[in-house]
Coordinates of C-alpha atoms in Angstrom, one line a residue:
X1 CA -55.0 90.6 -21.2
X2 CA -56.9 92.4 -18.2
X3 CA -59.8 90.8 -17.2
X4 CA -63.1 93.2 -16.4
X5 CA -63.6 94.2 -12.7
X6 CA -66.5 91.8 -11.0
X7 CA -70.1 93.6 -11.2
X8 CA -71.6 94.5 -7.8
X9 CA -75.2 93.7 -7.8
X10 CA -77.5 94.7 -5.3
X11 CA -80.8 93.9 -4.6
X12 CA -83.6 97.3 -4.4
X13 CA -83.7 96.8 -0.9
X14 CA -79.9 96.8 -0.3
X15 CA -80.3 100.4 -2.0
X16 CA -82.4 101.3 -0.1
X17 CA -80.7 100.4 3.1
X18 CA -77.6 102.6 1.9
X19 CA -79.6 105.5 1.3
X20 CA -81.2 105.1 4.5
X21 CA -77.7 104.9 6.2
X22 CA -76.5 108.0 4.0
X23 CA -79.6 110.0 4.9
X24 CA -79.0 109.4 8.5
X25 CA -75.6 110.3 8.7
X26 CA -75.7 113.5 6.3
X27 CA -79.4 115.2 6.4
X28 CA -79.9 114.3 10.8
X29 CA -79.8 117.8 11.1
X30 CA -81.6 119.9 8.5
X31 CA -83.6 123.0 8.2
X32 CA -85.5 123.2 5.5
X33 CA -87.9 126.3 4.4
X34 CA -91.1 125.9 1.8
X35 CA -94.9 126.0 1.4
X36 CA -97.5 124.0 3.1
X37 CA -99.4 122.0 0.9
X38 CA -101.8 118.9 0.9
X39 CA -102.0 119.5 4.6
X40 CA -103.6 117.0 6.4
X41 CA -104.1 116.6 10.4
X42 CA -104.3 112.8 11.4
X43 CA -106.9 112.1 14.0
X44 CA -103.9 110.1 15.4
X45 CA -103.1 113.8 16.3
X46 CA -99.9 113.3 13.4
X47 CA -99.5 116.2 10.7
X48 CA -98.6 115.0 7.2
X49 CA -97.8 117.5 4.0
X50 CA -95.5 118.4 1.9
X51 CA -93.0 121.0 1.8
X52 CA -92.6 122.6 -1.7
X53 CA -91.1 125.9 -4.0
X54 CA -91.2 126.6 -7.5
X55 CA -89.2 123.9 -8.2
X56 CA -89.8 120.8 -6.1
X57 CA -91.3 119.3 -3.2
X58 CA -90.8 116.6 -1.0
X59 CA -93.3 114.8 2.1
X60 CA -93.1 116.0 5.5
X61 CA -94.5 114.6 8.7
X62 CA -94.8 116.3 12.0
X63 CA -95.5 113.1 14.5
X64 CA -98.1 113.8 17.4
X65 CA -95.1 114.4 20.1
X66 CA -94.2 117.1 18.1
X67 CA -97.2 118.5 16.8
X68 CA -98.4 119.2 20.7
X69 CA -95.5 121.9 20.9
X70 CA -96.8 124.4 18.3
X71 CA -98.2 127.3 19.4
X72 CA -100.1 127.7 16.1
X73 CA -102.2 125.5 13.6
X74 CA -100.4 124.8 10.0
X75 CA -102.7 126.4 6.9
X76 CA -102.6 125.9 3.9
X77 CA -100.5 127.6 1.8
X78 CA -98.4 128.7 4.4
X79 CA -94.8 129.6 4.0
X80 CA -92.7 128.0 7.2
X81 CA -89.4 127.2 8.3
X82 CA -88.7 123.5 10.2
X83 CA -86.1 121.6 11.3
X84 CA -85.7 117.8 11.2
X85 CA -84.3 114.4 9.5
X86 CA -84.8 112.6 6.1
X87 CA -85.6 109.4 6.4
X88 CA -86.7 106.6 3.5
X89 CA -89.6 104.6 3.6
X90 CA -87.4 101.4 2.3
X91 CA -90.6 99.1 1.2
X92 CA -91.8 102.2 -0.8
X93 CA -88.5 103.7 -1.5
X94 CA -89.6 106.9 -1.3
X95 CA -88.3 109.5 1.4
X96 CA -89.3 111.9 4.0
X97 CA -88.5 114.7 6.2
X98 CA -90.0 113.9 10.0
X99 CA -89.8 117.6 11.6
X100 CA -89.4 118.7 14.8
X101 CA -89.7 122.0 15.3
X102 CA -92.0 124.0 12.8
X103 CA -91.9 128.0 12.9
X104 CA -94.0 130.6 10.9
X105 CA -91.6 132.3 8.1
X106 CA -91.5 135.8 8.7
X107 CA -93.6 135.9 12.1
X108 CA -93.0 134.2 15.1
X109 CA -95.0 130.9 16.3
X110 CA -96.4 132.3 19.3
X111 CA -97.6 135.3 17.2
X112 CA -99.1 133.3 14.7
X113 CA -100.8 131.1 17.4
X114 CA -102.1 134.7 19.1
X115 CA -103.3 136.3 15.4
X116 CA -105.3 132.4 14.0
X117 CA -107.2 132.1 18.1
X118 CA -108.1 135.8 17.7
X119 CA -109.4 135.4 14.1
X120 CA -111.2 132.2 15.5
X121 CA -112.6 133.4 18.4
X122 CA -113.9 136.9 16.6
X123 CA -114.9 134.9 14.3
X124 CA -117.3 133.2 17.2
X125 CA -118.5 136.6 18.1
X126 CA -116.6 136.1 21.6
X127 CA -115.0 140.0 21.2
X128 CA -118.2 141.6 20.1
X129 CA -119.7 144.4 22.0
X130 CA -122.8 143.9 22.8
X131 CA -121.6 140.8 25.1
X132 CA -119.9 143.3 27.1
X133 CA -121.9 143.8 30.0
X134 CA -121.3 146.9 32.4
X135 CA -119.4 146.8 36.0
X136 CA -120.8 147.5 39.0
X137 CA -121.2 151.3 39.8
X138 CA -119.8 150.0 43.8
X139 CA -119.1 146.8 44.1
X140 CA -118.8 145.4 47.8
X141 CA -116.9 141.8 46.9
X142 CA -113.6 142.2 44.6
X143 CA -112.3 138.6 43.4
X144 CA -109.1 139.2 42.3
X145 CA -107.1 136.2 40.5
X146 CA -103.5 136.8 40.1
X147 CA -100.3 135.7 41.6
X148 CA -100.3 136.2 45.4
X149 CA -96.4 137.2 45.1
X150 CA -96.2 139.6 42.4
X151 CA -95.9 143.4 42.4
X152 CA -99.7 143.7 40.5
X153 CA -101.4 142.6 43.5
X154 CA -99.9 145.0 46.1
X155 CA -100.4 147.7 42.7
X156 CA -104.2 147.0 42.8
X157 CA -104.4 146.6 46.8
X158 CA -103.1 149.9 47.2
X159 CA -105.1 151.6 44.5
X160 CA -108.3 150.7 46.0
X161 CA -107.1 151.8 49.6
X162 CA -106.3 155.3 48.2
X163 CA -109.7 155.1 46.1
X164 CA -111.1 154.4 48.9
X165 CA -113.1 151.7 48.2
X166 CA -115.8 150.0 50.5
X167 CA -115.5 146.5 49.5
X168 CA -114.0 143.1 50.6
X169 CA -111.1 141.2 48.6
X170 CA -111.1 137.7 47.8
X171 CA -107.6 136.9 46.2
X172 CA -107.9 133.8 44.2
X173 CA -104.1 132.8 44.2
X174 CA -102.8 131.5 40.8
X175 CA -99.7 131.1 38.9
X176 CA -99.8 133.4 35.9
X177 CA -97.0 132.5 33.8
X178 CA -95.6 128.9 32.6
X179 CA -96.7 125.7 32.2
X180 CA -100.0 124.8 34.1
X181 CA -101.1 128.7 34.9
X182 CA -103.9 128.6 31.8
X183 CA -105.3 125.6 34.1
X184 CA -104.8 127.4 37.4
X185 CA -106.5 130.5 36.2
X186 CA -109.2 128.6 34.7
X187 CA -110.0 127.2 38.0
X188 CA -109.7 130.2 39.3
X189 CA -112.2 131.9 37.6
X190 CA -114.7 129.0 37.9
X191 CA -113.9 129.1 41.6
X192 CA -115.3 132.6 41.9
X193 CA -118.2 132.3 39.6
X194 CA -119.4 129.6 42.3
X195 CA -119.7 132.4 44.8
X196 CA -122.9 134.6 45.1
X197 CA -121.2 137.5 46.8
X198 CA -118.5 138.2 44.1
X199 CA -119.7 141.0 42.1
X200 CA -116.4 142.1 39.2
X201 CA -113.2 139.8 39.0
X202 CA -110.1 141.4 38.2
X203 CA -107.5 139.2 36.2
X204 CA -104.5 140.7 36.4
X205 CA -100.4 140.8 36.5
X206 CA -97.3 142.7 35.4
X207 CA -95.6 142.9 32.4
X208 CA -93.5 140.9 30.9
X209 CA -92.0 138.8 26.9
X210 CA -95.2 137.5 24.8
X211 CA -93.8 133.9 26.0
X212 CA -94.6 135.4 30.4
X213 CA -98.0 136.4 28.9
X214 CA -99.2 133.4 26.9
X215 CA -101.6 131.8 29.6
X216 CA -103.7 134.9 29.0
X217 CA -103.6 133.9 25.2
X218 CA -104.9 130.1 25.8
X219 CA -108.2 129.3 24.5
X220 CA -109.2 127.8 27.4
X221 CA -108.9 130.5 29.7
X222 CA -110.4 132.8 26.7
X223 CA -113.5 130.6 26.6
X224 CA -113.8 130.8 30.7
X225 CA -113.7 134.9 30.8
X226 CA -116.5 134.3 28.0
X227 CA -118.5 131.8 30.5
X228 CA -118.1 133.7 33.2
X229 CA -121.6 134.9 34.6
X230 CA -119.3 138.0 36.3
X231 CA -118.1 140.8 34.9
X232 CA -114.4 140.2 34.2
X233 CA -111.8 143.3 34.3
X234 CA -108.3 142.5 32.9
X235 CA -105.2 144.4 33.7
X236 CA -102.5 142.5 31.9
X237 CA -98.6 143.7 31.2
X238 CA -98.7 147.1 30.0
X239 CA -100.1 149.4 28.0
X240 CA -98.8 148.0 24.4
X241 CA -99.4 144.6 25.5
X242 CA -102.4 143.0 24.5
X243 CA -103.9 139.3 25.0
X244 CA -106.5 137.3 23.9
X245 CA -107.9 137.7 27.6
X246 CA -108.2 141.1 26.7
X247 CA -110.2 140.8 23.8
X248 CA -112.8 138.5 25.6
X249 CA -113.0 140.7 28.9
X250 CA -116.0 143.0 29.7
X251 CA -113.2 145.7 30.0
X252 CA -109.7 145.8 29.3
X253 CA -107.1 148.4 31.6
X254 CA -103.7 148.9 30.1
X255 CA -102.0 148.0 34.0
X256 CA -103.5 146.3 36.9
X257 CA -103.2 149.6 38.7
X258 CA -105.9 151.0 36.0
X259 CA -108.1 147.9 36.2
X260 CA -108.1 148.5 40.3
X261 CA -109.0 152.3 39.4
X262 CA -111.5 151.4 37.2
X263 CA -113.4 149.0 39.7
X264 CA -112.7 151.8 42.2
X265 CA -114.2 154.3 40.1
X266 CA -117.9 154.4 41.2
X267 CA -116.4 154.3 44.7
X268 CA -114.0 157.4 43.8
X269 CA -116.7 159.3 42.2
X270 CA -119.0 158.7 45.2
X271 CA -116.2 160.2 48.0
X272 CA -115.9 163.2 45.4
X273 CA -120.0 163.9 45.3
X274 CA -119.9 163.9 49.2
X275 CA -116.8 166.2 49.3
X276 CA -118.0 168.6 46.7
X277 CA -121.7 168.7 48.5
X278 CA -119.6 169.1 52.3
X279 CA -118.2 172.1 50.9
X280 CA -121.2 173.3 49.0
X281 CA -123.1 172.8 52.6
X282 CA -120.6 174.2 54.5
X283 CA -120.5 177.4 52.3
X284 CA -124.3 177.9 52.7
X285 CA -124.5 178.1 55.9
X286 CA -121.4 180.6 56.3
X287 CA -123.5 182.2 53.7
X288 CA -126.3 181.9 56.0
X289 CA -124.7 182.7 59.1
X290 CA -123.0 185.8 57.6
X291 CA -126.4 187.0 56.2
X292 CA -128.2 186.6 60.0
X293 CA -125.4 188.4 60.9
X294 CA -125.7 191.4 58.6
X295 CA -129.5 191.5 60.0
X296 CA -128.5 191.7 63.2
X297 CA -126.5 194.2 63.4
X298 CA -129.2 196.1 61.6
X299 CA -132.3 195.3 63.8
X300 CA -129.5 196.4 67.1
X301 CA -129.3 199.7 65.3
X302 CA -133.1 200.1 65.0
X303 CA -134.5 202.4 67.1
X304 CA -137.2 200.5 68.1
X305 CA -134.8 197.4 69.1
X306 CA -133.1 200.6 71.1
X307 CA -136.2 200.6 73.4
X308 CA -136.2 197.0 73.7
X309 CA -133.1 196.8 75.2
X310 CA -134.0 199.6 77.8
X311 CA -136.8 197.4 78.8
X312 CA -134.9 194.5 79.1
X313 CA -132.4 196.2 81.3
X314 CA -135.7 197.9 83.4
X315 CA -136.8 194.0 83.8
X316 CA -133.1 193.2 84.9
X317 CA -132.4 195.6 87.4
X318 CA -136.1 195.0 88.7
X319 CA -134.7 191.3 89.4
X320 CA -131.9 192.4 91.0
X321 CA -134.1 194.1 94.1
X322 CA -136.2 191.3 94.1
X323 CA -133.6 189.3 93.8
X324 CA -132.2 191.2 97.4
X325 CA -135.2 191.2 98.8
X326 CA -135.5 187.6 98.7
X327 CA -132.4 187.2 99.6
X328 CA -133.4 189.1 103.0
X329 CA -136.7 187.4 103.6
X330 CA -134.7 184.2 103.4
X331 CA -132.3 185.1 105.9
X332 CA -134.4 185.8 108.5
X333 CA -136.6 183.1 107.8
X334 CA -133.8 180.8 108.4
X335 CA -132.9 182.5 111.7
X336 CA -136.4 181.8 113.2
X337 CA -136.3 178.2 112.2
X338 CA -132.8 177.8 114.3
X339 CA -134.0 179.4 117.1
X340 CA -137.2 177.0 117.2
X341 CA -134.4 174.1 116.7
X342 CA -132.1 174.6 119.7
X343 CA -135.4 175.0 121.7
X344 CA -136.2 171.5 121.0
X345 CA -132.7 170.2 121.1
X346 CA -132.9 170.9 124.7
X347 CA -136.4 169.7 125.4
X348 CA -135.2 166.9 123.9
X349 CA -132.3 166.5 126.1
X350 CA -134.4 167.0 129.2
X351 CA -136.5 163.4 128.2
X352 CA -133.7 161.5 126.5
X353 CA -134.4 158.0 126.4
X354 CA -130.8 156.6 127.0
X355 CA -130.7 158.5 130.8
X356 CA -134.3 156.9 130.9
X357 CA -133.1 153.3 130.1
X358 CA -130.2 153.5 132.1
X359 CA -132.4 154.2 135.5
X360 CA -133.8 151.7 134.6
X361 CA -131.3 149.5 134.4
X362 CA -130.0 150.2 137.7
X363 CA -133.7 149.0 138.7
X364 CA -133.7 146.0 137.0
X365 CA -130.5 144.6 138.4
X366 CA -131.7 145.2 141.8
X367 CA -135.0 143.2 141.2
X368 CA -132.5 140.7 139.4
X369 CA -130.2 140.6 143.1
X370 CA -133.6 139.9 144.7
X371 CA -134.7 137.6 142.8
X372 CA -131.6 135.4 143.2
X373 CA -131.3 135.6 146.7
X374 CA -135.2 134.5 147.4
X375 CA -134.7 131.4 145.1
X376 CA -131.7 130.5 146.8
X377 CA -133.1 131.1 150.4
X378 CA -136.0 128.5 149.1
X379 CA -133.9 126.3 147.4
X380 CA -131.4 125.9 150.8
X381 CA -135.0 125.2 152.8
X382 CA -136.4 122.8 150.5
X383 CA -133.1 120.7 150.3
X384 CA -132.5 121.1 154.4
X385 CA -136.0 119.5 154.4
X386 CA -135.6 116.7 151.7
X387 CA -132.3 115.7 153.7
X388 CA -134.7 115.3 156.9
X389 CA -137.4 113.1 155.0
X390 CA -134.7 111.3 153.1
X391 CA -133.2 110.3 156.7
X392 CA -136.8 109.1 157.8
X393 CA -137.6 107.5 154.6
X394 CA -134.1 105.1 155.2
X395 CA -135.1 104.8 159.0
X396 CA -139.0 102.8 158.0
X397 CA -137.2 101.3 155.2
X398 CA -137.4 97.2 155.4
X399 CA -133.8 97.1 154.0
X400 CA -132.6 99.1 157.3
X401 CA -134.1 96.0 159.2
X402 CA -132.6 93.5 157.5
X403 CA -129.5 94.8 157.8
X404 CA -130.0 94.8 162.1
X405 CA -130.7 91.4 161.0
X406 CA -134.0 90.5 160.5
X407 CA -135.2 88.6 157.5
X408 CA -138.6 88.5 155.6
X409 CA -140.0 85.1 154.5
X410 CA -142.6 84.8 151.3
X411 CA -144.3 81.9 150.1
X412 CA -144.1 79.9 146.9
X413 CA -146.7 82.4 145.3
X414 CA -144.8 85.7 146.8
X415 CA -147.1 86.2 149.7
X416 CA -145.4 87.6 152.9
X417 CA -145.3 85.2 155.8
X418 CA -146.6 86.9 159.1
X419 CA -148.0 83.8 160.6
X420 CA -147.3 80.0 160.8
X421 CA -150.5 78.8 159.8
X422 CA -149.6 80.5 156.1
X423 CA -147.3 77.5 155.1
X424 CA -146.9 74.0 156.0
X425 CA -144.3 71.4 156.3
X426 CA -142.6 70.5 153.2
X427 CA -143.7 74.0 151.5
X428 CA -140.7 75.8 150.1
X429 CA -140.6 79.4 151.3
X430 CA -138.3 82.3 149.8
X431 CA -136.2 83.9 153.0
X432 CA -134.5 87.6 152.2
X433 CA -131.9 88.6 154.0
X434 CA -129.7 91.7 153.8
X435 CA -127.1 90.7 151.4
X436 CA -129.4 88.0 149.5
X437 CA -132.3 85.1 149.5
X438 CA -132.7 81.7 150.9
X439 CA -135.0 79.2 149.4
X440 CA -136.0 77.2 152.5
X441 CA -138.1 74.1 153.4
X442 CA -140.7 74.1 156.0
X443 CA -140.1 71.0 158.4
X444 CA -142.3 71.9 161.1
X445 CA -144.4 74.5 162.8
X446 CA -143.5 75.0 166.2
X447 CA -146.7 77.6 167.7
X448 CA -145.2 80.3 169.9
X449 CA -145.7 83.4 171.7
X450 CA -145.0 87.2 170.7
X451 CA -141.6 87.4 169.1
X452 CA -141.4 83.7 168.1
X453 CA -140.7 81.8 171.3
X454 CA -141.6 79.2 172.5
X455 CA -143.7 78.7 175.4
X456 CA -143.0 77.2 178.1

C-alpha cells in the first residue's frame, strides 16, 4: 500500500522569500508601458504611482537617484514607457516595479521636458510681448556669452567688422553644451548685468541635436534672460531650432550671424545714411559747379564782359611799362649806391685801425725795453750800495770784536760793565765771548789805567 507523499508547509514569509527570489531572477530587466495614475512626488524628492491599462495595474516607484535624470515632470494621466525590476514588499506581500528610466510614450523626454517649461513659463507671462524691451539703435559695449572656441563667435566677430560697427566686445567665455553649461551661462549673464557699460548681450552658438541645445532649455538660465536688466539677443542653432532661451529673449535671430546683424543694424543703417547723403552732396555740387559753369561761359560771351577784358588787358600792359620803368629807376639807383660804397671802402682803408694798433705796438715795446733797462740800472746801484753798508754794518758790529777777541761783561741785572766800580767782589757777572758766555765771580777790583793795566 503506497503511502501519501509528505506535505510541504511553508510559513507566508517563506513565500514570500521565493517570490522575491523568482522576481529577481526573471522580471530584473523589464519594460513595462501604461498610464500614470495616483501620482504622487515625495518631498523625499521619490516618485510613487501606479502603472495601469484597461485591465490591470500594479505600484511603481521612481527613487530620488532616478527621478533627478528626467528631463520632464510625470502628469497625470500620462501614457509612458519605463524600464526597471519587480520587487515584493515581503511584510506586506504586495509587489512593485522600482523604475529606472521613465520616457514619454510617443514623444521624446527631452521634448516633453521642452513643451511642460514652455507651457509653465508662458504660463508666468515670461514670453509675452510687452516685456520685450527694444535694442539699442548703436550700442558701443557688446557682451557677448558663448563659447570662446566655437565657429559662432568668429561668425558674429566678423559680422560686426563688415557692419561696421563702432563698439567694444566683451566675450563672456562659457561652455554651451553639457553638463554644467546652464550654470556657466547663468553666471555669465549675471556677470554682465553687473557692468554699467554693457548695453545688448548676445547669447549665442551653432547648431547642433536637441540634447547640444538643452542648456538653453533650462529654467534657470530661462529665468536669468528674464532677470536680466539688459536687453538679451539670442542666436541659437539654426533657423528651425528653437529654445526656451528664445522664447524669453527681447529678440530671437535664427543664427548667431543674424543676432550680430541685428545688433549691427542701427550701426549699418547709420554708414548707409552717410553714404547715401556723400553722394547726394557730392552730386549737388557737380550740379552746382556745372551750373556756374554754364554762366560763365555766358557772361564771357557778353559783350559787355567783352569790354572788361579789354580793360583788363589796358591795366596789364600799363603794368608792364611801369613795371620797366621801375625796373630802370632801380638799376641806376643801385649803381650810385656802389659807387658811394667803394668811396668809403677806401677811406676806410686809409684810417684802419689794425695799421693804427700795430704802430702802436711797435711803440709800446720800445717804452717796454726802456723801462726794463732803467729798473735794472737801479736795481744793480741800489744792491752795489746795500753790499757797501752791509760790509760797514759787520765792520761796527760787537760780534766782529769778539771774534778779534774781546769779550763784554754784564751784571747780575743785564747792565754792561764799562767800569770797575759797577760790581764788587763776590758779585757774579755774565762774560760773552765769541763762541759763548761765562758766568764769572768777582774776587777783586784791581784800579788801572786806560786799557786795563795796571799802574805801576
Amino acid at each position: 500500500m503506497a503511502t501519501a507523499p509528505a506535505r510541504k508547509i511553508l510559513t507566508v514569509s517563506q513565500v514570500n522569500a521565493l517570490v522575491a527570489e523568482m522576481l529577481d531572477e526573471y522580471f530584473s530587466d523589464l519594460w513595462i508601458t501604461g498610464e500614470v495614475s495616483n501620482l504622487n512626488y515625495h518631498s523625499s524628492g521619490h516618485i510613487y504611482f501606479r502603472l495601469k491599462d484597461e485591465g490591470a495595474q500594479i505600484d511603481a516607484a521612481c527613487f530620488r537617484s532616478s527621478a533627478q535624470r528626467l528631463k520632464f515632470r510625470l502628469e497625470e494621466g500620462m501614457q509612458v514607457v519605463a524600464h526597471g525590476r519587480l520587487e515584493i514588499y515581503v511584510p506586506s506581500g504586495r509587489y512593485q516595479i522600482i523604475l529606472d528610466t521613465i520616457e514619454p510614450r510617443g514623444i521624446g523626454a527631452l521634448q516633453q521636458a521642452f513643451e511642460q517649461l514652455k507651457r509653465k513659463l508662458e504660463k508666468e507671462g515670461l514670453f509675452a510681448p510687452e516685456r520685450k524691451r527694444p535694442l539699442p539703435r548703436l550700442p558701443r559695449v557688446i557682451g557677448i556669452v558663448t563659447s570662446p572656441s566655437g565657429a559662432a563667435i568668429r561668425d558674429m566677430l566678423k559680422t560686426l567688422r563688415l557692419h561696421r560697427a563702432h563698439c567694444r566686445v566683451l566675450l563672456y567665455p562659457v561652455q554651451v553644451q553639457g553638463e554644467g553649461a546652464a550654470e556657466q551661462i547663468v553666471r555669465a549673464l549675471a556677470g554682465l548685468n553687473r557692468r554699467d557699460d554693457v548695453e545688448v548681450i548676445i547669447l549665442g552658438r551653432g547648431g547642433g541635436s536637441i540634447e547640444d541645445l538643452w542648456p538653453f532649455n533650462e529654467e534657470i538660465v530661462a529665468r536669468a534672460i528674464a532677470a536680466s536688466r539688459i536687453p538679451v539677443v539670442t542666436g541659437i542653432g539654426h533657423e528651425v531650432d528653437y529654445t526656451i532661451a528664445d522664447f524669453v529673449a527681447d529678440y530671437r535671430a535664427a543664427t548667431p550671424t543674424a543676432a550680430a546683424q541685428k545688433v549691427a543694424q542701427g550701426w549699418q543703417e547709420l554708414e548707409q545714411r552717410f553714404e547715401q547723403t556723400e553722394k547726394e552732396l557730392v552730386m549737388t555740387i557737380q550740379d552746382l559747379l556745372f551750373h556756374l559753369e554754364q554762366r560763365i561761359d555766358e557772361l564771357s560771351r557778353h559783350r559787355a564782359f567783352e569790354q572788361v577784358v579789354r580793360r583788363v588787358r589796358e591795366f596789364h600792359h600799363h603794368a608792364e611799362i611801369l613795371q620797366a620803368e621801375m625796373r630802370d629807376v632801380f638799376r641806376r639807383l643801385i649803381s650810385v649806391r656802389n659807387e658811394t660804397l667803394n668811396r668809403l671802402r677806401e677811406r676806410l682803408s686809409h684810417q684802419n685801425p689794425a695799421v693804427k694798433i700795430r704802430q702802436g705796438m711797435i711803440q709800446l715795446n720800445g717804452l717796454k725795453t726802456g723801462l726794463q733797462q732803467a729798473i735794472t740800472g737801479t736795481v744793480t746801484g741800489l744792491s752795489t750800495r746795500l753790499a757797501r753798508l752791509a760790509g760797514a754794518l759787520e765792520a761796527l758790529s760787537p760780534l766782529a770784536i769778539l771774534a778779534r777777541g774781546y769779550a763784554l761783561c754784564f751784571s747780575a741785572d743785564g747792565t754792561l760793565i764799562k767800569k770797575i766800580n759797577q760790581v764788587e767782589p763776590g758779585e757774579e757777572m755774565l762774560v760773552l765771548l765769541s763762541d759763548g758766555r761765562l758766568r764769572c765771580g768777582v774776587q777783586e777790583k784791581i784800579p788801572g789805567g786806560k786799557n786795563g793795566k795796571q799802574e805801576q
